[in-house]
N, CA and C atoms as an extended XYZ file, in Angstrom:
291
Properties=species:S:1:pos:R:3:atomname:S:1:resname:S:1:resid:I:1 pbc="F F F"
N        -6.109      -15.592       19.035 N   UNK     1
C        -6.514      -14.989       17.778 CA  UNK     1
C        -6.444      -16.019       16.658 C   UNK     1
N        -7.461      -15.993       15.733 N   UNK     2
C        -7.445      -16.699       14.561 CA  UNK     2
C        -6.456      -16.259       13.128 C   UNK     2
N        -5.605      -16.966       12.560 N   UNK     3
C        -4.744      -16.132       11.613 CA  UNK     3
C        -5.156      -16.804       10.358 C   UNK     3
N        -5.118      -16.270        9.261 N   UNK     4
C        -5.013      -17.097        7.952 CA  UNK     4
C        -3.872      -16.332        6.820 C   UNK     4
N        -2.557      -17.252        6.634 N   UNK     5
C        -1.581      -16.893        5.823 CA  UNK     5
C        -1.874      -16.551        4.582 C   UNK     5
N        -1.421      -15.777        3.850 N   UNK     6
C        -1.976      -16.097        2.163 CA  UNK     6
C        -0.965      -15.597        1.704 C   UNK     6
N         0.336      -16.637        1.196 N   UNK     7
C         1.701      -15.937        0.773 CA  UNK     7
C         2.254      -17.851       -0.377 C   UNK     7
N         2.530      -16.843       -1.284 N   UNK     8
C         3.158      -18.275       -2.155 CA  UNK     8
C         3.885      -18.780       -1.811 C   UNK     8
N         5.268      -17.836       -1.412 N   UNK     9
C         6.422      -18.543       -1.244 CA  UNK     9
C         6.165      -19.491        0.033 C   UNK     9
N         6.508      -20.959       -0.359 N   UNK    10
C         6.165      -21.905        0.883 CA  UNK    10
C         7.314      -21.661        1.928 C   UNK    10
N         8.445      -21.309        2.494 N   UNK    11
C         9.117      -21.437        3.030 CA  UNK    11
C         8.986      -20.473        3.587 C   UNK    11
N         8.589      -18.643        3.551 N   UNK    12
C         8.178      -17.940        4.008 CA  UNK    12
C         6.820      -18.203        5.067 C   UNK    12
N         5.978      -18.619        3.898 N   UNK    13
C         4.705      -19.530        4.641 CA  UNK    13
C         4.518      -20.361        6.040 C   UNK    13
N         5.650      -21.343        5.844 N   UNK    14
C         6.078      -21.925        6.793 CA  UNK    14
C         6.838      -21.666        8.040 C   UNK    14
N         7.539      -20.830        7.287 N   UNK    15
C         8.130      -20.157        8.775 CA  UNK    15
C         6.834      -18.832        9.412 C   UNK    15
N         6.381      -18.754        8.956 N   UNK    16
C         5.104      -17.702        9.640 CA  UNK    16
C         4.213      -18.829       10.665 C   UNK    16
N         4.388      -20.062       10.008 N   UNK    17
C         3.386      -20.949       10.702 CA  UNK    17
C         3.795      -21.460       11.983 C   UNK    17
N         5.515      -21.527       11.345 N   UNK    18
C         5.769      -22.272       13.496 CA  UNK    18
C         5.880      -20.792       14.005 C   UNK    18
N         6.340      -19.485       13.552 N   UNK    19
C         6.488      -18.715       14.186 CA  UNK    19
C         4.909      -18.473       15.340 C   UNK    19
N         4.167      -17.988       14.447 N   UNK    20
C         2.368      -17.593       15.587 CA  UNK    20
C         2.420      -18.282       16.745 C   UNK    20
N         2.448      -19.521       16.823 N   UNK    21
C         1.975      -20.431       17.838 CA  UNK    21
C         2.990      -20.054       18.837 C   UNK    21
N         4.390      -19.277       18.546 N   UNK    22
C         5.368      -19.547       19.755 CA  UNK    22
C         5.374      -18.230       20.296 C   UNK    22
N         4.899      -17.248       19.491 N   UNK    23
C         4.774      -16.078       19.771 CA  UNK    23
C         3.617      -15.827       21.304 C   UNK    23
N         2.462      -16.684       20.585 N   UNK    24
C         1.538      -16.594       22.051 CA  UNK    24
C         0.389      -17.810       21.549 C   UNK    24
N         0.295      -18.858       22.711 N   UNK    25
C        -0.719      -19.723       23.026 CA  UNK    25
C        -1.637      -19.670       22.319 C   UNK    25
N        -2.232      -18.837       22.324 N   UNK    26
C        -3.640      -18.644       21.838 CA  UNK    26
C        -3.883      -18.256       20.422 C   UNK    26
N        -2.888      -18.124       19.601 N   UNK    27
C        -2.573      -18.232       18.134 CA  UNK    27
C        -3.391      -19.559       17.657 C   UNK    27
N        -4.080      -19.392       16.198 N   UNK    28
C        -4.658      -20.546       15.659 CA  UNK    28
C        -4.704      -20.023       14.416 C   UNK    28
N        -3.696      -21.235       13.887 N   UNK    29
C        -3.418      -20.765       12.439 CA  UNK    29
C        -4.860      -21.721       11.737 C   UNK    29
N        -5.850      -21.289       11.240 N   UNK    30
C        -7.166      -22.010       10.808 CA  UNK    30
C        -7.027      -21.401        9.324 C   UNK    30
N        -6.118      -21.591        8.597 N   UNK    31
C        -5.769      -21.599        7.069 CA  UNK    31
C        -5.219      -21.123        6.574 C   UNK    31
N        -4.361      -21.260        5.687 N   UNK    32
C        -3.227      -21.057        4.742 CA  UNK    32
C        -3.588      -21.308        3.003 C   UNK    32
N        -2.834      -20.572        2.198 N   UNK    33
C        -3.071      -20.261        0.755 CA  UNK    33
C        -1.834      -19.756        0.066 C   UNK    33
N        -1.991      -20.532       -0.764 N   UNK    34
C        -0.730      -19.950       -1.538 CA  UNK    34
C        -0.889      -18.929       -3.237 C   UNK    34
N        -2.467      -18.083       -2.865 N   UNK    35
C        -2.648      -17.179       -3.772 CA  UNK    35
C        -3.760      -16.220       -3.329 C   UNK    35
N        -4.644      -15.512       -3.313 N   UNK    36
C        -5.156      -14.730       -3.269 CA  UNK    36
C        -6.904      -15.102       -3.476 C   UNK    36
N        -7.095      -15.751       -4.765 N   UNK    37
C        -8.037      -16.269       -4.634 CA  UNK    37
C        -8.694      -17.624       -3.680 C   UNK    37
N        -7.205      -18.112       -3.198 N   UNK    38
C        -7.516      -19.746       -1.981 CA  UNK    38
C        -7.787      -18.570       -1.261 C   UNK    38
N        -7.172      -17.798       -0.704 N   UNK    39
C        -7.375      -17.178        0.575 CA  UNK    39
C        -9.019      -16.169        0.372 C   UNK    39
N        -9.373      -15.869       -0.355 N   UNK    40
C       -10.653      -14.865       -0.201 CA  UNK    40
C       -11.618      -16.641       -0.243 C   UNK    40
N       -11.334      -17.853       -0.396 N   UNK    41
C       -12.649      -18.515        0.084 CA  UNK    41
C       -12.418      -19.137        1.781 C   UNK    41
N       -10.698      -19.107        1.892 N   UNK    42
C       -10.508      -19.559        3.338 CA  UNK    42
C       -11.040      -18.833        4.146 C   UNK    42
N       -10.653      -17.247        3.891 N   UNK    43
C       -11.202      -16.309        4.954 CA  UNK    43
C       -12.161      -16.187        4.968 C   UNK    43
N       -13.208      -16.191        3.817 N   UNK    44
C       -14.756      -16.301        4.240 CA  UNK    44
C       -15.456      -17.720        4.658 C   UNK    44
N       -15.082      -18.483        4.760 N   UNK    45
C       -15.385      -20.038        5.409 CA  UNK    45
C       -14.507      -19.818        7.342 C   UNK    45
N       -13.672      -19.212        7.255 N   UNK    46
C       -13.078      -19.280        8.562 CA  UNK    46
C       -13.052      -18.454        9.073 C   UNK    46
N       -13.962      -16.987        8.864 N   UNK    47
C       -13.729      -15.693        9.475 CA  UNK    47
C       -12.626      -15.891       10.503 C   UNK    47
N       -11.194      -14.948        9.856 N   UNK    48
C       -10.129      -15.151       10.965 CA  UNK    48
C       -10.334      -13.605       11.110 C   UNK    48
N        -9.314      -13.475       12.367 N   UNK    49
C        -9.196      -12.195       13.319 CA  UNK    49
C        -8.211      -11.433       12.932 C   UNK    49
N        -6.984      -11.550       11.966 N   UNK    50
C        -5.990      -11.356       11.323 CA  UNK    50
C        -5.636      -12.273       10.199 C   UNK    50
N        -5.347      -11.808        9.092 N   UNK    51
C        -4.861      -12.212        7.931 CA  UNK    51
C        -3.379      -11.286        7.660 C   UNK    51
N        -3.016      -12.305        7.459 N   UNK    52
C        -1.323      -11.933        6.778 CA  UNK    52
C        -1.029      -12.163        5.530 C   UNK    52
N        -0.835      -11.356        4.837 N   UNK    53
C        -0.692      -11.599        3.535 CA  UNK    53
C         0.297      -11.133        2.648 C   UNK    53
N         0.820      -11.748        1.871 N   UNK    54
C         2.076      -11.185        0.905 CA  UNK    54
C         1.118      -10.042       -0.393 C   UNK    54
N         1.953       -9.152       -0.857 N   UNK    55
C         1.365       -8.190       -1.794 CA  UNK    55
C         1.447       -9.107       -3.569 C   UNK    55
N         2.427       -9.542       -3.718 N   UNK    56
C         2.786      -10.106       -5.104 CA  UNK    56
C         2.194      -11.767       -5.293 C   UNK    56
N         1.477      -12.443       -5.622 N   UNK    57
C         0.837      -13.578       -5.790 CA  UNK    57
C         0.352      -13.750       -6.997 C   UNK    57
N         0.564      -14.842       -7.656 N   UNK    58
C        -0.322      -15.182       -8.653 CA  UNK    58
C        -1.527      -15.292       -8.961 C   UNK    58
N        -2.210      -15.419       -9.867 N   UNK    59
C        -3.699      -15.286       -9.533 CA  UNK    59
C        -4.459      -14.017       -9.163 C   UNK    59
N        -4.296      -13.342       -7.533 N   UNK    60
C        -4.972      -12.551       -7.598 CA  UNK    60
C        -3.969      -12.013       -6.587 C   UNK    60
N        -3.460      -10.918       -5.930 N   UNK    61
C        -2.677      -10.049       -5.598 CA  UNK    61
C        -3.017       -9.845       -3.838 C   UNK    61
N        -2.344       -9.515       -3.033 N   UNK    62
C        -3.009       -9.555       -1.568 CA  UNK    62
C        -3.324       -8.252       -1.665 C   UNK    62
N        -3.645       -6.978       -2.163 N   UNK    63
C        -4.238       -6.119       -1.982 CA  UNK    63
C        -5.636       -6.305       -2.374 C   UNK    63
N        -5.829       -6.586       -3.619 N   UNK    64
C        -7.153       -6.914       -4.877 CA  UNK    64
C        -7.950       -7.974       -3.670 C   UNK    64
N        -6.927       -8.633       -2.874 N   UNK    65
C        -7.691       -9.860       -2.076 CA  UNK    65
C        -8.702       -9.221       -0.914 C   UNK    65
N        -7.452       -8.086       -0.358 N   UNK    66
C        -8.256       -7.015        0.792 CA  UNK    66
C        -9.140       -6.714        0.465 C   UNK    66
N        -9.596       -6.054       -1.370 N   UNK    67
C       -10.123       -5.341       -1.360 CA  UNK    67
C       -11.818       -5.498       -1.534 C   UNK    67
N       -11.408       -6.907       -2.279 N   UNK    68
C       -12.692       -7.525       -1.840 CA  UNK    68
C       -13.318       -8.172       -1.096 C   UNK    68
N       -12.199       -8.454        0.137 N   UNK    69
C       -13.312       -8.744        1.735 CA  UNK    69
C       -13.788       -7.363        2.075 C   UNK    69
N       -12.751       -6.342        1.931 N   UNK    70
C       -13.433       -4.913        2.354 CA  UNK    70
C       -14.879       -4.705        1.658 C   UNK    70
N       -15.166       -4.955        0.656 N   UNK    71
C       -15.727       -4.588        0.258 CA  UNK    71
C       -17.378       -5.586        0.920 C   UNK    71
N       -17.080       -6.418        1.048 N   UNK    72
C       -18.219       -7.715        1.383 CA  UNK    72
C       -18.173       -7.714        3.029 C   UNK    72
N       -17.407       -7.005        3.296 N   UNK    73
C       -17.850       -6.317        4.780 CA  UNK    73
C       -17.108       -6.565        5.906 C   UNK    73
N       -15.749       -7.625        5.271 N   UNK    74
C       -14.976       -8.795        6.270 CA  UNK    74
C       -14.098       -7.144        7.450 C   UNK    74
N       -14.181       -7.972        8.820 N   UNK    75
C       -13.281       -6.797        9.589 CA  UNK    75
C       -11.986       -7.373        9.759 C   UNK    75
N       -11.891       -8.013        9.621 N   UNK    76
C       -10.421       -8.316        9.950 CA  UNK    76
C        -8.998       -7.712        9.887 C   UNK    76
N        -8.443       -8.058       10.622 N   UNK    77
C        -7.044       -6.875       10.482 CA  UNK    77
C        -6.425       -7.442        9.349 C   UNK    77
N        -5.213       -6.758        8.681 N   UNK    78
C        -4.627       -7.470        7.833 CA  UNK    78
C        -2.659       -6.849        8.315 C   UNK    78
N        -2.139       -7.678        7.681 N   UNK    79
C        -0.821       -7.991        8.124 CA  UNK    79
C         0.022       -7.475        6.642 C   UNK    79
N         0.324       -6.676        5.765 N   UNK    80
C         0.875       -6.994        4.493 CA  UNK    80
C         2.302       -7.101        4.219 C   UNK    80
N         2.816       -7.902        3.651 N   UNK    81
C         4.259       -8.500        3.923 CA  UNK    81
C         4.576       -7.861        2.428 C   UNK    81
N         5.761       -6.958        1.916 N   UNK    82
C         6.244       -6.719        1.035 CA  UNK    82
C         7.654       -7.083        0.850 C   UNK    82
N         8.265       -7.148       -0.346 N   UNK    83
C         9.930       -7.337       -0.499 CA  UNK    83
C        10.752       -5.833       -1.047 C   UNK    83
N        11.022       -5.339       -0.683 N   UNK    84
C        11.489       -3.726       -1.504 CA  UNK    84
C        12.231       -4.406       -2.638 C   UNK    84
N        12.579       -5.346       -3.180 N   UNK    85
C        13.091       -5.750       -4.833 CA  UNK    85
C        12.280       -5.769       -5.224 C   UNK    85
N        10.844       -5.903       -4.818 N   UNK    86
C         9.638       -5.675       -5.958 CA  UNK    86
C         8.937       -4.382       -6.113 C   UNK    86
N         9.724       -3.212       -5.652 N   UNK    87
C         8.971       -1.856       -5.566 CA  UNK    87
C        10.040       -1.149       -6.186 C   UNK    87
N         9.873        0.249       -6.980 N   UNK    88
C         9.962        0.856       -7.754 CA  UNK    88
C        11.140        2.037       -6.280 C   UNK    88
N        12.311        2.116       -7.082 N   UNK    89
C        13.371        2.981       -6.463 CA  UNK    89
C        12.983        4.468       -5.342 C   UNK    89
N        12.201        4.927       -6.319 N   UNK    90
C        11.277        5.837       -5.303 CA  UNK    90
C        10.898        5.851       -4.045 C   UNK    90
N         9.744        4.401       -4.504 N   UNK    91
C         9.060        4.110       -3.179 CA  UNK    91
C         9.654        3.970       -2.055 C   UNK    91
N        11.160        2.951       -2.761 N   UNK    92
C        11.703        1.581       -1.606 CA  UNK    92
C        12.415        3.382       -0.838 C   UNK    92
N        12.770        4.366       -1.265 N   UNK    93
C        13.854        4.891       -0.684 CA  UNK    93
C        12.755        5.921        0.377 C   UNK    93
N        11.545        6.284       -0.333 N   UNK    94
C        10.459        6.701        0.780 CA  UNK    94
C        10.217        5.768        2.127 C   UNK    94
N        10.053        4.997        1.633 N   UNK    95
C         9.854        3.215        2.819 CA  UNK    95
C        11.569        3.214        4.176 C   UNK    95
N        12.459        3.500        3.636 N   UNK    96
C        13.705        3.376        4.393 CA  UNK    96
C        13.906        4.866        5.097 C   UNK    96
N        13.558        5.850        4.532 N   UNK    97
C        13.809        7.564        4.792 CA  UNK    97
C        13.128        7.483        6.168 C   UNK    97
């Protein structure tokens, strides 16, 4: 499978990157981004098979990013990585329930 990361934090990033390949062979990490807008030109230059993406990014947001491959027709699966310190008490306690 083809993956493309799109997460700021580099150390998160990085550890996603040796992780794929050990997980299974046939992993191919064919681009990485550290915002939302790198990643909506990686993924359309590299049609990947899965995208992983963080929700909070500068620039442009990994949902807003989904929403405009969804919209331009991209199929790809998507992966969305959240932190519950960045979500609202409610949510995080709906998310754990």
């Amino acid at each position: 499978m083809k993956f493309v990361i799109v997460e700021d934090e580099i150390r998160i990033r990085e550890g996603i990157l040796r992780l794929l390949p050990k997980l299974d062979k046939e992993n191919e990490i064919v681009g990485e981004a550290e915002n939302g807008l790198e990643g909506l030109e990686i993924i359309r230059k590299e049609k990947p098979d899965v995208i992983i993406t963080d929700i909070r990014m500068p620039l442009m947001d990994g949902l807003d990013m989904l929403e405009k491959l969804h919209e331009e027709g991209c199929d790809a699966k998507a992966i969305v990585l959240l932190s519950l310190i960045h979500i609202s008490e409610p949510t995080r306690l709906a998310l754990i329930s």
